């Protein structure tokens, strides 16, 4: 059954995608693409807000992220994949919205606050970074998206988007549409080091592009129960990364239950469980890796998909921009 939902989602191209993305945002996009109008944006302009010194990094990761999307089965015939910088309408909308938000309001955004700390900007926050929620509001409203699938860290950005929508509509007339955040359902996957979140910057991620050798090395080095020293010792399953991954990726629930019982009782070594986890992950990742390698042989073809998607997406945003300018009494010759 098709719905009238318009979905806008995306990623900053600052690194290839990892298996945390796979069970979270990528699965959600695969599920949504067949019966909704889904737009998926590679947010290169947003990536530059904290990588202005690093243009090569952003450029190369546009392709990496695109390859990841296609390799997991995002279908450009169903989902419109586009590049943010190919759509000047998004930047123009941002310019208009900048006047509707105070600096104080931006500084109160808890996500922005956290990121400023994390990135160590101190008193040198780039204006573009501080204002990225406004640019993200432009991304969302340009498509009149009513659903935005995100992780919970992005909720304050959606809230700010809706404030802009209400403000715009009350000042200039009803043009923009409020969006609802749809939380991607899986809890965050821990990193292989046992830290709460898998992330490229923490160096604790398993990437979709990792070879089976690298995958094996990463799994064998995973954090387990530090007190499980001898095979015969009882081991802890809670907080044990290997079991967290089995819960997330192994569809054989009976087998996982059995392994957990054996591990807790003692007599099951980490190496055996890790080898099993490697097989489970490798079975899932092997076809993705293979498809990714095939696609990477023709980067020109892959980029032309992004170009086509961007042309399609741009037409939608041009219509919204026209309405916005009309409402704002801006001359359009
Ligand atoms: N802020 C998102 C991230 O860091 C990326 C993004 C940019 C986005 N514009 C968006 C997500 C619009 C959803 C909707 O991953």
mmCIF file of N, CA, C and O in Angstrom, residues 201-283:
data_model
loop_
_atom_site.group_PDB
_atom_site.id
_atom_site.type_symbol
_atom_site.label_atom_id
_atom_site.label_comp_id
_atom_site.label_asym_id
_atom_site.label_seq_id
_atom_site.Cartn_x
_atom_site.Cartn_y
_atom_site.Cartn_z
ATOM 1 N N UNK A 201 34.692 8.343 14.438
ATOM 2 C CA UNK A 201 35.678 9.195 15.102
ATOM 3 C C UNK A 201 36.271 8.516 16.344
ATOM 4 O O UNK A 201 37.386 8.825 16.736
ATOM 5 N N UNK A 202 35.523 7.604 16.962
ATOM 6 C CA UNK A 202 36.072 6.896 18.124
ATOM 7 C C UNK A 202 36.956 5.713 17.706
ATOM 8 O O UNK A 202 37.586 5.073 18.543
ATOM 9 N N UNK A 203 36.984 5.421 16.406
ATOM 10 C CA UNK A 203 37.841 4.329 15.932
ATOM 11 C C UNK A 203 37.378 2.957 16.400
ATOM 12 O O UNK A 203 38.188 2.045 16.575
ATOM 13 N N UNK A 204 36.072 2.813 16.644
ATOM 14 C CA UNK A 204 35.592 1.529 17.178
ATOM 15 C C UNK A 204 34.481 0.925 16.310
ATOM 16 O O UNK A 204 33.594 0.244 16.809
ATOM 17 N N UNK A 205 34.550 1.224 15.026
ATOM 18 C CA UNK A 205 33.462 0.821 14.121
ATOM 19 C C UNK A 205 33.860 -0.340 13.210
ATOM 20 O O UNK A 205 35.030 -0.517 12.877
ATOM 21 N N UNK A 206 32.853 -1.106 12.817
ATOM 22 C CA UNK A 206 33.009 -2.096 11.748
ATOM 23 C C UNK A 206 32.271 -1.529 10.539
ATOM 24 O O UNK A 206 31.063 -1.256 10.607
ATOM 25 N N UNK A 207 33.013 -1.307 9.455
ATOM 26 C CA UNK A 207 32.427 -0.667 8.276
ATOM 27 C C UNK A 207 31.866 -1.701 7.314
ATOM 28 O O UNK A 207 32.337 -2.839 7.249
ATOM 29 N N UNK A 208 30.870 -1.252 6.543
ATOM 30 C CA UNK A 208 30.299 -2.142 5.531
ATOM 31 C C UNK A 208 31.356 -2.541 4.501
ATOM 32 O O UNK A 208 31.272 -3.605 3.900
ATOM 33 N N UNK A 209 32.365 -1.687 4.306
ATOM 34 C CA UNK A 209 33.378 -1.983 3.288
ATOM 35 C C UNK A 209 34.533 -2.820 3.830
ATOM 36 O O UNK A 209 35.425 -3.207 3.072
ATOM 37 N N UNK A 210 34.552 -3.116 5.141
ATOM 38 C CA UNK A 210 35.666 -3.893 5.699
ATOM 39 C C UNK A 210 35.769 -5.263 5.027
ATOM 40 O O UNK A 210 34.759 -5.956 4.835
ATOM 41 N N UNK A 211 37.005 -5.658 4.706
ATOM 42 C CA UNK A 211 37.228 -6.987 4.124
ATOM 43 C C UNK A 211 36.946 -8.038 5.194
ATOM 44 O O UNK A 211 36.866 -7.709 6.388
ATOM 45 N N UNK A 212 36.841 -9.313 4.787
ATOM 46 C CA UNK A 212 36.561 -10.332 5.799
ATOM 47 C C UNK A 212 37.738 -10.475 6.761
ATOM 48 O O UNK A 212 37.539 -10.769 7.934
ATOM 49 N N UNK A 213 38.961 -10.220 6.296
ATOM 50 C CA UNK A 213 40.112 -10.282 7.213
ATOM 51 C C UNK A 213 40.032 -9.201 8.283
ATOM 52 O O UNK A 213 40.262 -9.464 9.470
ATOM 53 N N UNK A 214 39.707 -7.993 7.854
ATOM 54 C CA UNK A 214 39.584 -6.901 8.829
ATOM 55 C C UNK A 214 38.424 -7.163 9.773
ATOM 56 O O UNK A 214 38.528 -6.956 10.980
ATOM 57 N N UNK A 215 37.327 -7.656 9.211
ATOM 58 C CA UNK A 215 36.182 -7.988 10.047
ATOM 59 C C UNK A 215 36.597 -9.002 11.121
ATOM 60 O O UNK A 215 36.281 -8.838 12.308
ATOM 61 N N UNK A 216 37.335 -10.039 10.694
ATOM 62 C CA UNK A 216 37.775 -11.070 11.647
ATOM 63 C C UNK A 216 38.637 -10.458 12.741
ATOM 64 O O UNK A 216 38.394 -10.668 13.932
ATOM 65 N N UNK A 217 39.599 -9.644 12.336
ATOM 66 C CA UNK A 217 40.480 -8.987 13.330
ATOM 67 C C UNK A 217 39.671 -8.152 14.315
ATOM 68 O O UNK A 217 39.922 -8.183 15.516
ATOM 69 N N UNK A 218 38.711 -7.392 13.784
ATOM 70 C CA UNK A 218 37.934 -6.517 14.663
ATOM 71 C C UNK A 218 37.094 -7.340 15.640
ATOM 72 O O UNK A 218 37.017 -7.023 16.824
ATOM 73 N N UNK A 219 36.477 -8.400 15.132
ATOM 74 C CA UNK A 219 35.635 -9.223 16.011
ATOM 75 C C UNK A 219 36.506 -9.902 17.074
ATOM 76 O O UNK A 219 36.155 -9.926 18.257
ATOM 77 N N UNK A 220 37.674 -10.420 16.679
ATOM 78 C CA UNK A 220 38.526 -11.118 17.642
ATOM 79 C C UNK A 220 39.070 -10.170 18.716
ATOM 80 O O UNK A 220 39.430 -10.603 19.796
ATOM 81 N N UNK A 221 39.103 -8.859 18.396
ATOM 82 C CA UNK A 221 39.620 -7.902 19.395
ATOM 83 C C UNK A 221 38.505 -7.288 20.243
ATOM 84 O O UNK A 221 38.752 -6.397 21.051
ATOM 85 N N UNK A 222 37.269 -7.752 20.050
ATOM 86 C CA UNK A 222 36.145 -7.090 20.720
ATOM 87 C C UNK A 222 36.175 -7.209 22.240
ATOM 88 O O UNK A 222 36.628 -8.200 22.797
ATOM 89 N N UNK A 223 35.625 -6.187 22.858
ATOM 90 C CA UNK A 223 35.495 -6.121 24.313
ATOM 91 C C UNK A 223 34.444 -7.137 24.763
ATOM 92 O O UNK A 223 33.345 -7.203 24.212
ATOM 93 N N UNK A 224 34.821 -7.954 25.776
ATOM 94 C CA UNK A 224 33.826 -8.911 26.303
ATOM 95 C C UNK A 224 33.636 -8.668 27.797
ATOM 96 O O UNK A 224 33.360 -7.554 28.197
ATOM 97 N N UNK A 225 33.802 -9.706 28.598
ATOM 98 C CA UNK A 225 33.749 -9.547 30.053
ATOM 99 C C UNK A 225 35.192 -9.595 30.558
ATOM 100 O O UNK A 225 35.841 -10.632 30.477
ATOM 101 N N UNK A 226 35.711 -8.461 31.069
ATOM 102 C CA UNK A 226 37.124 -8.403 31.455
ATOM 103 C C UNK A 226 37.482 -9.397 32.576
ATOM 104 O O UNK A 226 38.657 -9.712 32.770
ATOM 105 N N UNK A 227 36.461 -9.875 33.302
ATOM 106 C CA UNK A 227 36.741 -10.837 34.387
ATOM 107 C C UNK A 227 36.625 -12.289 33.941
ATOM 108 O O UNK A 227 36.790 -13.206 34.754
ATOM 109 N N UNK A 228 36.312 -12.482 32.686
ATOM 110 C CA UNK A 228 36.187 -13.856 32.175
ATOM 111 C C UNK A 228 37.561 -14.297 31.697
ATOM 112 O O UNK A 228 37.886 -14.224 30.507
ATOM 113 N N UNK A 229 38.375 -14.758 32.654
ATOM 114 C CA UNK A 229 39.781 -15.019 32.331
ATOM 115 C C UNK A 229 40.002 -16.442 31.845
ATOM 116 O O UNK A 229 40.735 -16.683 30.895
ATOM 117 N N UNK A 230 39.368 -17.386 32.516
ATOM 118 C CA UNK A 230 39.523 -18.784 32.097
ATOM 119 C C UNK A 230 38.218 -19.258 31.465
ATOM 120 O O UNK A 230 37.123 -18.830 31.861
ATOM 121 N N UNK A 231 38.338 -20.178 30.521
ATOM 122 C CA UNK A 231 37.151 -20.718 29.847
ATOM 123 C C UNK A 231 36.149 -21.253 30.863
ATOM 124 O O UNK A 231 34.938 -21.066 30.737
ATOM 125 N N UNK A 232 36.663 -21.868 31.905
ATOM 126 C CA UNK A 232 35.768 -22.497 32.895
ATOM 127 C C UNK A 232 35.043 -21.470 33.765
ATOM 128 O O UNK A 232 34.034 -21.794 34.404
ATOM 129 N N UNK A 233 35.538 -20.230 33.805
ATOM 130 C CA UNK A 233 34.871 -19.206 34.630
ATOM 131 C C UNK A 233 33.490 -18.882 34.063
ATOM 132 O O UNK A 233 33.312 -18.849 32.845
ATOM 133 N N UNK A 234 32.537 -18.578 34.960
ATOM 134 C CA UNK A 234 31.262 -18.042 34.466
ATOM 135 C C UNK A 234 31.512 -16.646 33.863
ATOM 136 O O UNK A 234 32.302 -15.888 34.419
ATOM 137 N N UNK A 235 30.863 -16.341 32.751
ATOM 138 C CA UNK A 235 31.068 -15.034 32.112
ATOM 139 C C UNK A 235 29.820 -14.183 32.182
ATOM 140 O O UNK A 235 28.708 -14.697 32.367
ATOM 141 N N UNK A 236 30.008 -12.871 32.078
ATOM 142 C CA UNK A 236 28.855 -11.959 32.094
ATOM 143 C C UNK A 236 28.387 -11.650 30.675
ATOM 144 O O UNK A 236 29.186 -11.309 29.808
ATOM 145 N N UNK A 237 27.083 -11.779 30.489
ATOM 146 C CA UNK A 237 26.487 -11.517 29.169
ATOM 147 C C UNK A 237 26.095 -10.035 29.053
ATOM 148 O O UNK A 237 26.302 -9.405 28.018
ATOM 149 N N UNK A 238 25.593 -9.458 30.151
ATOM 150 C CA UNK A 238 25.215 -8.033 30.156
ATOM 151 C C UNK A 238 26.465 -7.175 29.989
ATOM 152 O O UNK A 238 27.478 -7.429 30.634
ATOM 153 N N UNK A 239 26.392 -6.186 29.115
ATOM 154 C CA UNK A 239 27.546 -5.309 28.881
ATOM 155 C C UNK A 239 28.632 -5.962 28.047
ATOM 156 O O UNK A 239 29.688 -5.387 27.837
ATOM 157 N N UNK A 240 28.355 -7.173 27.582
ATOM 158 C CA UNK A 240 29.340 -7.901 26.760
ATOM 159 C C UNK A 240 29.032 -7.607 25.283
ATOM 160 O O UNK A 240 27.992 -7.998 24.755
ATOM 161 N N UNK A 241 29.969 -6.947 24.650
ATOM 162 C CA UNK A 241 29.734 -6.455 23.292
ATOM 163 C C UNK A 241 29.391 -7.574 22.305
ATOM 164 O O UNK A 241 28.540 -7.414 21.443
ATOM 165 N N UNK A 242 30.068 -8.709 22.469
ATOM 166 C CA UNK A 242 29.853 -9.820 21.529
ATOM 167 C C UNK A 242 28.387 -10.260 21.558
ATOM 168 O O UNK A 242 27.771 -10.489 20.510
ATOM 169 N N UNK A 243 27.829 -10.328 22.752
ATOM 170 C CA UNK A 243 26.415 -10.732 22.840
ATOM 171 C C UNK A 243 25.478 -9.612 22.379
ATOM 172 O O UNK A 243 24.417 -9.881 21.808
ATOM 173 N N UNK A 244 25.885 -8.360 22.611
ATOM 174 C CA UNK A 244 25.070 -7.247 22.107
ATOM 175 C C UNK A 244 24.960 -7.334 20.575
ATOM 176 O O UNK A 244 23.897 -7.112 19.999
ATOM 177 N N UNK A 245 26.060 -7.705 19.926
ATOM 178 C CA UNK A 245 26.046 -7.818 18.468
ATOM 179 C C UNK A 245 25.225 -9.029 18.017
ATOM 180 O O UNK A 245 24.523 -8.959 17.013
ATOM 181 N N UNK A 246 25.356 -10.137 18.777
ATOM 182 C CA UNK A 246 24.553 -11.312 18.398
ATOM 183 C C UNK A 246 23.068 -10.975 18.501
ATOM 184 O O UNK A 246 22.273 -11.339 17.633
ATOM 185 N N UNK A 247 22.698 -10.259 19.574
ATOM 186 C CA UNK A 247 21.288 -9.856 19.717
ATOM 187 C C UNK A 247 20.852 -9.011 18.518
ATOM 188 O O UNK A 247 19.725 -9.139 18.046
ATOM 189 N N UNK A 248 21.741 -8.153 18.053
ATOM 190 C CA UNK A 248 21.362 -7.242 16.967
ATOM 191 C C UNK A 248 21.351 -7.924 15.599
ATOM 192 O O UNK A 248 20.560 -7.568 14.736
ATOM 193 N N UNK A 249 22.223 -8.910 15.400
ATOM 194 C CA UNK A 249 22.418 -9.420 14.031
ATOM 195 C C UNK A 249 22.042 -10.876 13.793
ATOM 196 O O UNK A 249 21.848 -11.269 12.650
ATOM 197 N N UNK A 250 21.998 -11.696 14.846
ATOM 198 C CA UNK A 250 21.736 -13.119 14.588
ATOM 199 C C UNK A 250 20.242 -13.401 14.647
ATOM 200 O O UNK A 250 19.586 -13.145 15.665
ATOM 201 N N UNK A 251 19.709 -13.904 13.539
ATOM 202 C CA UNK A 251 18.273 -14.205 13.526
ATOM 203 C C UNK A 251 17.987 -15.530 14.240
ATOM 204 O O UNK A 251 16.831 -15.834 14.543
ATOM 205 N N UNK A 252 19.025 -16.303 14.532
ATOM 206 C CA UNK A 252 18.826 -17.577 15.234
ATOM 207 C C UNK A 252 18.797 -17.342 16.750
ATOM 208 O O UNK A 252 19.791 -17.535 17.467
ATOM 209 N N UNK A 253 17.616 -16.922 17.236
ATOM 210 C CA UNK A 253 17.493 -16.502 18.634
ATOM 211 C C UNK A 253 17.730 -17.656 19.608
ATOM 212 O O UNK A 253 18.335 -17.488 20.672
ATOM 213 N N UNK A 254 17.276 -18.870 19.222
ATOM 214 C CA UNK A 254 17.489 -20.033 20.096
ATOM 215 C C UNK A 254 18.968 -20.288 20.322
ATOM 216 O O UNK A 254 19.414 -20.569 21.434
ATOM 217 N N UNK A 255 19.712 -20.187 19.244
ATOM 218 C CA UNK A 255 21.161 -20.405 19.331
ATOM 219 C C UNK A 255 21.817 -19.370 20.252
ATOM 220 O O UNK A 255 22.661 -19.708 21.094
ATOM 221 N N UNK A 256 21.402 -18.114 20.128
ATOM 222 C CA UNK A 256 21.979 -17.053 20.961
ATOM 223 C C UNK A 256 21.631 -17.287 22.430
ATOM 224 O O UNK A 256 22.482 -17.142 23.317
ATOM 225 N N UNK A 257 20.390 -17.706 22.689
ATOM 226 C CA UNK A 257 19.977 -18.002 24.065
ATOM 227 C C UNK A 257 20.832 -19.114 24.652
ATOM 228 O O UNK A 257 21.299 -19.030 25.797
ATOM 229 N N UNK A 258 21.058 -20.138 23.840
ATOM 230 C CA UNK A 258 21.859 -21.277 24.290
ATOM 231 C C UNK A 258 23.307 -20.835 24.601
ATOM 232 O O UNK A 258 23.871 -21.189 25.641
ATOM 233 N N UNK A 259 23.877 -20.016 23.718
ATOM 234 C CA UNK A 259 25.246 -19.524 23.943
ATOM 235 C C UNK A 259 25.324 -18.685 25.217
ATOM 236 O O UNK A 259 26.271 -18.800 25.998
ATOM 237 N N UNK A 260 24.311 -17.866 25.426
ATOM 238 C CA UNK A 260 24.307 -17.009 26.623
ATOM 239 C C UNK A 260 24.280 -17.858 27.891
ATOM 240 O O UNK A 260 24.996 -17.583 28.859
ATOM 241 N N UNK A 261 23.416 -18.913 27.870
ATOM 242 C CA UNK A 261 23.316 -19.777 29.050
ATOM 243 C C UNK A 261 24.646 -20.459 29.325
ATOM 244 O O UNK A 261 25.129 -20.489 30.460
ATOM 245 N N UNK A 262 25.239 -20.996 28.280
ATOM 246 C CA UNK A 262 26.511 -21.703 28.404
ATOM 247 C C UNK A 262 27.607 -20.761 28.927
ATOM 248 O O UNK A 262 28.369 -21.100 29.837
ATOM 249 N N UNK A 263 27.637 -19.557 28.379
ATOM 250 C CA UNK A 263 28.652 -18.557 28.755
ATOM 251 C C UNK A 263 28.502 -18.169 30.227
ATOM 252 O O UNK A 263 29.475 -18.093 30.972
ATOM 253 N N UNK A 264 27.254 -17.931 30.647
ATOM 254 C CA UNK A 264 26.996 -17.530 32.036
ATOM 255 C C UNK A 264 27.354 -18.634 33.010
ATOM 256 O O UNK A 264 27.807 -18.375 34.129
ATOM 257 N N UNK A 265 27.123 -19.887 32.589
ATOM 258 C CA UNK A 265 27.375 -21.024 33.487
ATOM 259 C C UNK A 265 28.877 -21.318 33.606
ATOM 260 O O UNK A 265 29.334 -21.903 34.576
ATOM 261 N N UNK A 266 29.642 -20.887 32.610
ATOM 262 C CA UNK A 266 31.074 -21.206 32.568
ATOM 263 C C UNK A 266 31.313 -22.353 31.606
ATOM 264 O O UNK A 266 30.424 -23.177 31.346
ATOM 265 N N UNK A 267 32.510 -22.381 31.029
ATOM 266 C CA UNK A 267 32.848 -23.473 30.116
ATOM 267 C C UNK A 267 32.783 -23.083 28.654
ATOM 268 O O UNK A 267 33.022 -23.908 27.769
ATOM 269 N N UNK A 268 32.440 -21.829 28.379
ATOM 270 C CA UNK A 268 32.422 -21.384 26.984
ATOM 271 C C UNK A 268 33.399 -20.211 26.835
ATOM 272 O O UNK A 268 33.265 -19.192 27.506
ATOM 273 N N UNK A 269 34.378 -20.400 25.983
ATOM 274 C CA UNK A 269 35.431 -19.388 25.830
ATOM 275 C C UNK A 269 35.025 -18.272 24.880
ATOM 276 O O UNK A 269 34.193 -18.462 23.989
ATOM 277 N N UNK A 270 35.639 -17.109 25.063
ATOM 278 C CA UNK A 270 35.378 -15.953 24.205
ATOM 279 C C UNK A 270 35.664 -16.259 22.728
ATOM 280 O O UNK A 270 34.926 -15.810 21.838
ATOM 281 N N UNK A 271 36.750 -17.015 22.504
ATOM 282 C CA UNK A 271 37.171 -17.247 21.126
ATOM 283 C C UNK A 271 36.088 -17.968 20.318
ATOM 284 O O UNK A 271 35.804 -17.622 19.175
ATOM 285 N N UNK A 272 35.450 -18.947 20.953
ATOM 286 C CA UNK A 272 34.392 -19.699 20.260
ATOM 287 C C UNK A 272 33.220 -18.777 19.897
ATOM 288 O O UNK A 272 32.701 -18.804 18.785
ATOM 289 N N UNK A 273 32.814 -17.945 20.858
ATOM 290 C CA UNK A 273 31.672 -17.060 20.610
ATOM 291 C C UNK A 273 32.035 -16.019 19.543
ATOM 292 O O UNK A 273 31.227 -15.684 18.681
ATOM 293 N N UNK A 274 33.256 -15.537 19.606
ATOM 294 C CA UNK A 274 33.689 -14.542 18.619
ATOM 295 C C UNK A 274 33.736 -15.140 17.214
ATOM 296 O O UNK A 274 33.356 -14.488 16.241
ATOM 297 N N UNK A 275 34.209 -16.391 17.137
ATOM 298 C CA UNK A 275 34.251 -17.030 15.808
ATOM 299 C C UNK A 275 32.841 -17.184 15.254
ATOM 300 O O UNK A 275 32.607 -16.989 14.054
ATOM 301 N N UNK A 276 31.912 -17.521 16.147
ATOM 302 C CA UNK A 276 30.518 -17.640 15.716
ATOM 303 C C UNK A 276 29.990 -16.278 15.252
ATOM 304 O O UNK A 276 29.367 -16.169 14.187
ATOM 305 N N UNK A 277 30.268 -15.230 16.020
ATOM 306 C CA UNK A 277 29.818 -13.882 15.645
ATOM 307 C C UNK A 277 30.417 -13.467 14.302
ATOM 308 O O UNK A 277 29.731 -12.874 13.458
ATOM 309 N N UNK A 278 31.689 -13.796 14.104
ATOM 310 C CA UNK A 278 32.311 -13.467 12.813
ATOM 311 C C UNK A 278 31.502 -14.080 11.668
ATOM 312 O O UNK A 278 31.213 -13.410 10.673
ATOM 313 N N UNK A 279 31.136 -15.365 11.811
ATOM 314 C CA UNK A 279 30.369 -16.037 10.745
ATOM 315 C C UNK A 279 29.028 -15.340 10.507
ATOM 316 O O UNK A 279 28.626 -15.137 9.360
ATOM 317 N N UNK A 280 28.363 -14.985 11.599
ATOM 318 C CA UNK A 280 27.058 -14.329 11.473
ATOM 319 C C UNK A 280 27.201 -13.001 10.719
ATOM 320 O O UNK A 280 26.463 -12.729 9.756
ATOM 321 N N UNK A 281 28.174 -12.189 11.138
ATOM 322 C CA UNK A 281 28.356 -10.881 10.501
ATOM 323 C C UNK A 281 28.830 -11.035 9.063
ATOM 324 O O UNK A 281 28.356 -10.343 8.156
ATOM 325 N N UNK A 282 29.748 -11.969 8.860
ATOM 326 C CA UNK A 282 30.298 -12.115 7.516
ATOM 327 C C UNK A 282 29.230 -12.581 6.526
ATOM 328 O O UNK A 282 29.234 -12.172 5.367
ATOM 329 N N UNK A 283 28.312 -13.403 6.985
ATOM 330 C CA UNK A 283 27.223 -13.866 6.113
ATOM 331 C C UNK A 283 26.359 -12.685 5.670
ATOM 332 O O UNK A 283 25.917 -12.622 4.524
#
